[in-house]
Short mmCIF file of C-alpha atoms in Angstrom, two decimals:
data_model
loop_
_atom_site.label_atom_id
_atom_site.label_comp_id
_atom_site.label_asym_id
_atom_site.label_seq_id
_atom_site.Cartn_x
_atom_site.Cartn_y
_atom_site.Cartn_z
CA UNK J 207 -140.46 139.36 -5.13
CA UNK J 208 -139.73 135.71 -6.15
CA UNK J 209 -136.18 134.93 -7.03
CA UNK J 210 -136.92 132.94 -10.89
CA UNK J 211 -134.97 134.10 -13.68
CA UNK J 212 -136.40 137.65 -14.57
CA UNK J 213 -136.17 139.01 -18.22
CA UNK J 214 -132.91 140.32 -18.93
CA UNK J 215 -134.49 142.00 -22.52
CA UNK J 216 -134.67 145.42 -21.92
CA UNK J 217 -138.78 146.79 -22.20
CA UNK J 218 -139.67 150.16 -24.39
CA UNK J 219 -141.31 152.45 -22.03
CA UNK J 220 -143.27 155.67 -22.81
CA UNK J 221 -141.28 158.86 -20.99
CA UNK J 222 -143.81 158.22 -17.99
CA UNK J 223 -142.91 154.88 -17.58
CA UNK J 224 -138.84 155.47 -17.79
CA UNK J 225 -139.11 158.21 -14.73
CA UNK J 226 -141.45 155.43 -12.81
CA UNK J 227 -139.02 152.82 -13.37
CA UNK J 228 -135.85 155.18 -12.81
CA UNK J 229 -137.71 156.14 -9.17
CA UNK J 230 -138.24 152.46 -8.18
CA UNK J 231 -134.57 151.79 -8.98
CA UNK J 232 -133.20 154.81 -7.29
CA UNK J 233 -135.05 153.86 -4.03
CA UNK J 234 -134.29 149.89 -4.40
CA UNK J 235 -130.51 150.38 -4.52
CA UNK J 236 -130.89 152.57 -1.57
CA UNK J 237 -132.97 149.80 0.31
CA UNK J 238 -130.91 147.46 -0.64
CA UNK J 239 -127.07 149.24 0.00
CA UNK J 240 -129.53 150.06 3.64
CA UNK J 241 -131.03 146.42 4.23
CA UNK J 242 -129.13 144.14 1.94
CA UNK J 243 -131.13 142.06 -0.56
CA UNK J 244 -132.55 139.52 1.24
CA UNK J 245 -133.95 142.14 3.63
CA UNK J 246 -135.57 144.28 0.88
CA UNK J 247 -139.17 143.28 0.22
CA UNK J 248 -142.19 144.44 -2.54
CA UNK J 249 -143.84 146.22 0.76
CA UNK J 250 -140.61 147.98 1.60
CA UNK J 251 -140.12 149.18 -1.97
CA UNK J 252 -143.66 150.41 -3.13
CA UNK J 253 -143.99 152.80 0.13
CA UNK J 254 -140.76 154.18 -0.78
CA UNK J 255 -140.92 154.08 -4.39
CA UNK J 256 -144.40 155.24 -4.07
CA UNK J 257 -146.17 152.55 -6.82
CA UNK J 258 -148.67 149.80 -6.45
CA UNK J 259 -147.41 146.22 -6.28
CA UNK J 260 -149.56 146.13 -10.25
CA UNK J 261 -146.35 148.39 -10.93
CA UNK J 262 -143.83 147.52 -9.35
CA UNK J 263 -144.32 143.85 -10.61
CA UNK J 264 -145.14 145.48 -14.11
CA UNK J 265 -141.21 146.84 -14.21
CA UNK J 266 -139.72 143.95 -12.38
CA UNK J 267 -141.95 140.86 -11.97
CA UNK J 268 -139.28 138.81 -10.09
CA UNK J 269 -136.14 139.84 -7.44
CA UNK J 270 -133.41 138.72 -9.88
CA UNK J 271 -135.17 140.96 -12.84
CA UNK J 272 -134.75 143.96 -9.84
CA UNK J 273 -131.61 143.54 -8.91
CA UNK J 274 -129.78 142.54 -12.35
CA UNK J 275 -131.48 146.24 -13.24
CA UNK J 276 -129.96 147.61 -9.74
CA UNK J 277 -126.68 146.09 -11.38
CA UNK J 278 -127.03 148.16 -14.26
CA UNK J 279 -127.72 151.09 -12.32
CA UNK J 280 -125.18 151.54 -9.62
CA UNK J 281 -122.47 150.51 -12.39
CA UNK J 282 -123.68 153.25 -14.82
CA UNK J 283 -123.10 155.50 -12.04
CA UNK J 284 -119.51 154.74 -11.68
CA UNK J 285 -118.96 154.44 -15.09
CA UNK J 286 -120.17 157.97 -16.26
CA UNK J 287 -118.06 159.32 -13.45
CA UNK J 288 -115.22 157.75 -13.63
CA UNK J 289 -115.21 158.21 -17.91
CA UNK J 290 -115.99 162.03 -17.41
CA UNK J 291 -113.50 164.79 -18.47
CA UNK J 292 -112.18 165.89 -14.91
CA UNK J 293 -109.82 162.56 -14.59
CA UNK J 294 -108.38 163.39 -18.44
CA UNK J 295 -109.51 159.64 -19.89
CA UNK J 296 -107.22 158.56 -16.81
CA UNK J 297 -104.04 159.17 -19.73
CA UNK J 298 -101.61 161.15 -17.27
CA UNK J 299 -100.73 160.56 -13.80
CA UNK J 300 -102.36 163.60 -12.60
CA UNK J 301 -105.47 162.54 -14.04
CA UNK J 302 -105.43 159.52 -11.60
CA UNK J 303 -104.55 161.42 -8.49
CA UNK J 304 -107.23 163.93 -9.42
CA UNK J 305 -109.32 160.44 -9.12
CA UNK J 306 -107.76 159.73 -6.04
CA UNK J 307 -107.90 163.01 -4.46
CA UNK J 308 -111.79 163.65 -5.51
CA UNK J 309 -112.40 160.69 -3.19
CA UNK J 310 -110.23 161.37 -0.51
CA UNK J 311 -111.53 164.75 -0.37
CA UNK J 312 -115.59 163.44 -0.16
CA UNK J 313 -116.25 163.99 3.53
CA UNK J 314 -118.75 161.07 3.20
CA UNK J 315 -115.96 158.55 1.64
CA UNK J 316 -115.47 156.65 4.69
CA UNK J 317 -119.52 156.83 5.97
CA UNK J 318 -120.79 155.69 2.26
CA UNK J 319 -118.44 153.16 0.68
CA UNK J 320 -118.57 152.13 -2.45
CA UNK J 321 -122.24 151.81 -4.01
CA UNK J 322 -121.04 149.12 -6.53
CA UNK J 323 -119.23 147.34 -3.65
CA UNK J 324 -121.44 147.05 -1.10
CA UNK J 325 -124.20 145.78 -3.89
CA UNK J 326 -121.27 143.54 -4.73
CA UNK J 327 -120.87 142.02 -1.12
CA UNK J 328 -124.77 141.54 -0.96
CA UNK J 329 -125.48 139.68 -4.13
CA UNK J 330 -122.03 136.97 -3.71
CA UNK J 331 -124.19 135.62 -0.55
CA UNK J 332 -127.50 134.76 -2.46
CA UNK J 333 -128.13 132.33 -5.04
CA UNK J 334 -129.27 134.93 -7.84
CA UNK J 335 -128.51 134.31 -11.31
CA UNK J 336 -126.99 137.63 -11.64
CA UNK J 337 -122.81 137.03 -11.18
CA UNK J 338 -122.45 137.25 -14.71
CA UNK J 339 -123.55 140.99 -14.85
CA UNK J 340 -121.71 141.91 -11.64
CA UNK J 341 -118.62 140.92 -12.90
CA UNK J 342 -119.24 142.57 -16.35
CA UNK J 343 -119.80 146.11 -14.28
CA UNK J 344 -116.25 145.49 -12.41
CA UNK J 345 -114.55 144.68 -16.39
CA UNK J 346 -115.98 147.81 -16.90
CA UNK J 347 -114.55 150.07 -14.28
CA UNK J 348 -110.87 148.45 -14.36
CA UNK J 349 -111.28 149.10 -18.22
CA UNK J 350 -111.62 152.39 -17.67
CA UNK J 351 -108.05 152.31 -15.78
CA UNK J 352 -106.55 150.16 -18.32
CA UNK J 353 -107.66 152.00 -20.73
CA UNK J 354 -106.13 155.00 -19.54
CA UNK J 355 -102.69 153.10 -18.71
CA UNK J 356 -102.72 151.81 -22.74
CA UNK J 357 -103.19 155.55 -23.75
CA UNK J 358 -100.18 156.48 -21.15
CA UNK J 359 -98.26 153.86 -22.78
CA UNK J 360 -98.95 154.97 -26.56
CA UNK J 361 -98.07 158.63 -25.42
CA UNK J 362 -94.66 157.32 -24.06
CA UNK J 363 -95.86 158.99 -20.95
CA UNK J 364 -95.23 155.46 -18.99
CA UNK J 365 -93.04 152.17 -19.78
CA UNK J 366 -94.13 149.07 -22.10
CA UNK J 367 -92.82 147.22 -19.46
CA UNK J 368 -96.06 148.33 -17.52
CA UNK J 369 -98.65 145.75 -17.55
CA UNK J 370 -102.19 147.79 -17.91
CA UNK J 371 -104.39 144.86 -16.22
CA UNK J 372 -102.00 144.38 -13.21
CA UNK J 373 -101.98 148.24 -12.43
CA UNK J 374 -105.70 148.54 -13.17
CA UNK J 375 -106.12 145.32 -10.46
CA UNK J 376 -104.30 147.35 -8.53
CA UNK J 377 -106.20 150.26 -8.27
CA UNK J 378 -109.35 148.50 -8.52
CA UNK J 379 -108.26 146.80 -5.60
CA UNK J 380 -106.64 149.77 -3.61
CA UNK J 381 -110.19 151.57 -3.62
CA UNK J 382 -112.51 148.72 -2.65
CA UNK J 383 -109.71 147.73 -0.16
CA UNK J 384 -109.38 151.28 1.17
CA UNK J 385 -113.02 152.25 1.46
CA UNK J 386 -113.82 149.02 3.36
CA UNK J 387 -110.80 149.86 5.95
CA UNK J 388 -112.02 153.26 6.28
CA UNK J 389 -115.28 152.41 6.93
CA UNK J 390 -114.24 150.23 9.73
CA UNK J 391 -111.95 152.44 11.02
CA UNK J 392 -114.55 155.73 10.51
CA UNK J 393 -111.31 157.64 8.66
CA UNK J 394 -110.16 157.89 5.15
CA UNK J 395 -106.70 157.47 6.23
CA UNK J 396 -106.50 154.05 5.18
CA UNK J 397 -108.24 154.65 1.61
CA UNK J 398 -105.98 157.71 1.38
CA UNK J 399 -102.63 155.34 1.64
CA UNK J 400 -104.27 152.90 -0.32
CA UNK J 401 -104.94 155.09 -3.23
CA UNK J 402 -101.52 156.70 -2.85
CA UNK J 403 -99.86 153.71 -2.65
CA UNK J 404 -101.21 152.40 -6.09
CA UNK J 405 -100.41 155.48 -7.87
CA UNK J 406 -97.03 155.57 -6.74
CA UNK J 407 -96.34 152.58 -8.41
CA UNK J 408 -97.68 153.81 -11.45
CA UNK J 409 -95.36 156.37 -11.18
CA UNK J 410 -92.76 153.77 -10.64
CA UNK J 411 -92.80 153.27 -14.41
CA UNK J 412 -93.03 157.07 -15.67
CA UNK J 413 -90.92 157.66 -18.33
CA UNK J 414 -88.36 160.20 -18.09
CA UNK J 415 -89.63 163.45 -19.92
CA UNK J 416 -92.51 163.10 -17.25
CA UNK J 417 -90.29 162.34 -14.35
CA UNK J 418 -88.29 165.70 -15.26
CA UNK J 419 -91.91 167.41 -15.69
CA UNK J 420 -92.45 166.17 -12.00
CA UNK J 421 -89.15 167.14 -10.69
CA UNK J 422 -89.42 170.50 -11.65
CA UNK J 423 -93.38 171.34 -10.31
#
């Protein structure tokens, strides 16, 4: 894979060529979260993804075109889980520590990391026109949070005083924080007091007819 500018205009594919593309991205984010991107080569990729080089170069004919679609894919990931009905649209405080507990519960929390992270930590170190998109897939995700702090706000469920992009920072922050600390320290302690921590101060600024709600569980 060279690294020139690769297309960022999506292509139409036939239902064939979507599940051929899908496979070669599943297998080149794994390669990559594995090896890291300089590390990841055509070779590694075709064996794995099981295409010819005429294909794989066919999908993504240069290493930024692969990994701005890697991008794309890791960050859909954490978008459609993060925006799905289990965490409430992140409106209540019990959606976020069903958010928080989810994670703390995943026996592979501190073994894994965070997909969009660790593709995060990769990319910074090369010289890949591609920053732009990575930082558009981390608006995303602490829009997600601040979205569900506004929605808190217009419910009177937390204070005005609240600032919605400071507390989403903040629990943007306490996850990528606390996953890399449990990694390192092989125990989801430290991403379970991280998490915690953030919501707490959330609940700093509950309102009262949800502080009486709490009292009273």
């Amino acid at each position: 894979m060279t690294s020139n500018n690769g297309s960022r205009e999506p292509r139409k594919l036939t239902g064939k060529g979507q599940a051929t593309r899908a496979r070669i991205l599943e297998h080149a984010a794994e390669l990559i979260y594995t090896n890291g991107v300089h590390a990841t080569n055509n070779e590694q990729l075709r064996r794995a993804a099981g295409v010819s080089g005429s294909q794989l170069n066919h999908y993504f004919p240069t290493k930024e075109s692969l990994v701005l679609a890697v991008i794309a894919w890791q960050a859909e990931r954490v978008l459609t889980f993060h925006r799905s009905e289990q965490f409430a649209g992140f409106e209540n405080l019990d959606g976020f520590r069903a958010w928080a507990d989810f994670y703390v519960g995943y026996e592979h929390s501190y073994q894994e990391g965070c997909s969009l992270g660790s593709l995060a930590s990769e990319i910074v170190k090369t010289d890949l026109d591609v920053h732009e998109e990575l930082a558009n897939a981390f608006d995303q995700w602490r829009a997600a949070f601040r979205g569900g702090i506004e929605r808190m706000q217009r419910l009177n469920r937390i204070s005005t005083e609240a600032d919605p992009a400071q507390l989403a920072n903040l629990l943007l922050a306490a996850f990528q924080g606390g996953t890399l600390l449990a990694q390192i320290a092989r125990d989801v302690g430290p991403l379970k007091d991280a998490l915690h921590a953030a919501i707490d101060c959330i609940e700093t600024f509950t309102t009262s007819p949800d502080l009486v709600a709490l009292q009273t569980r």
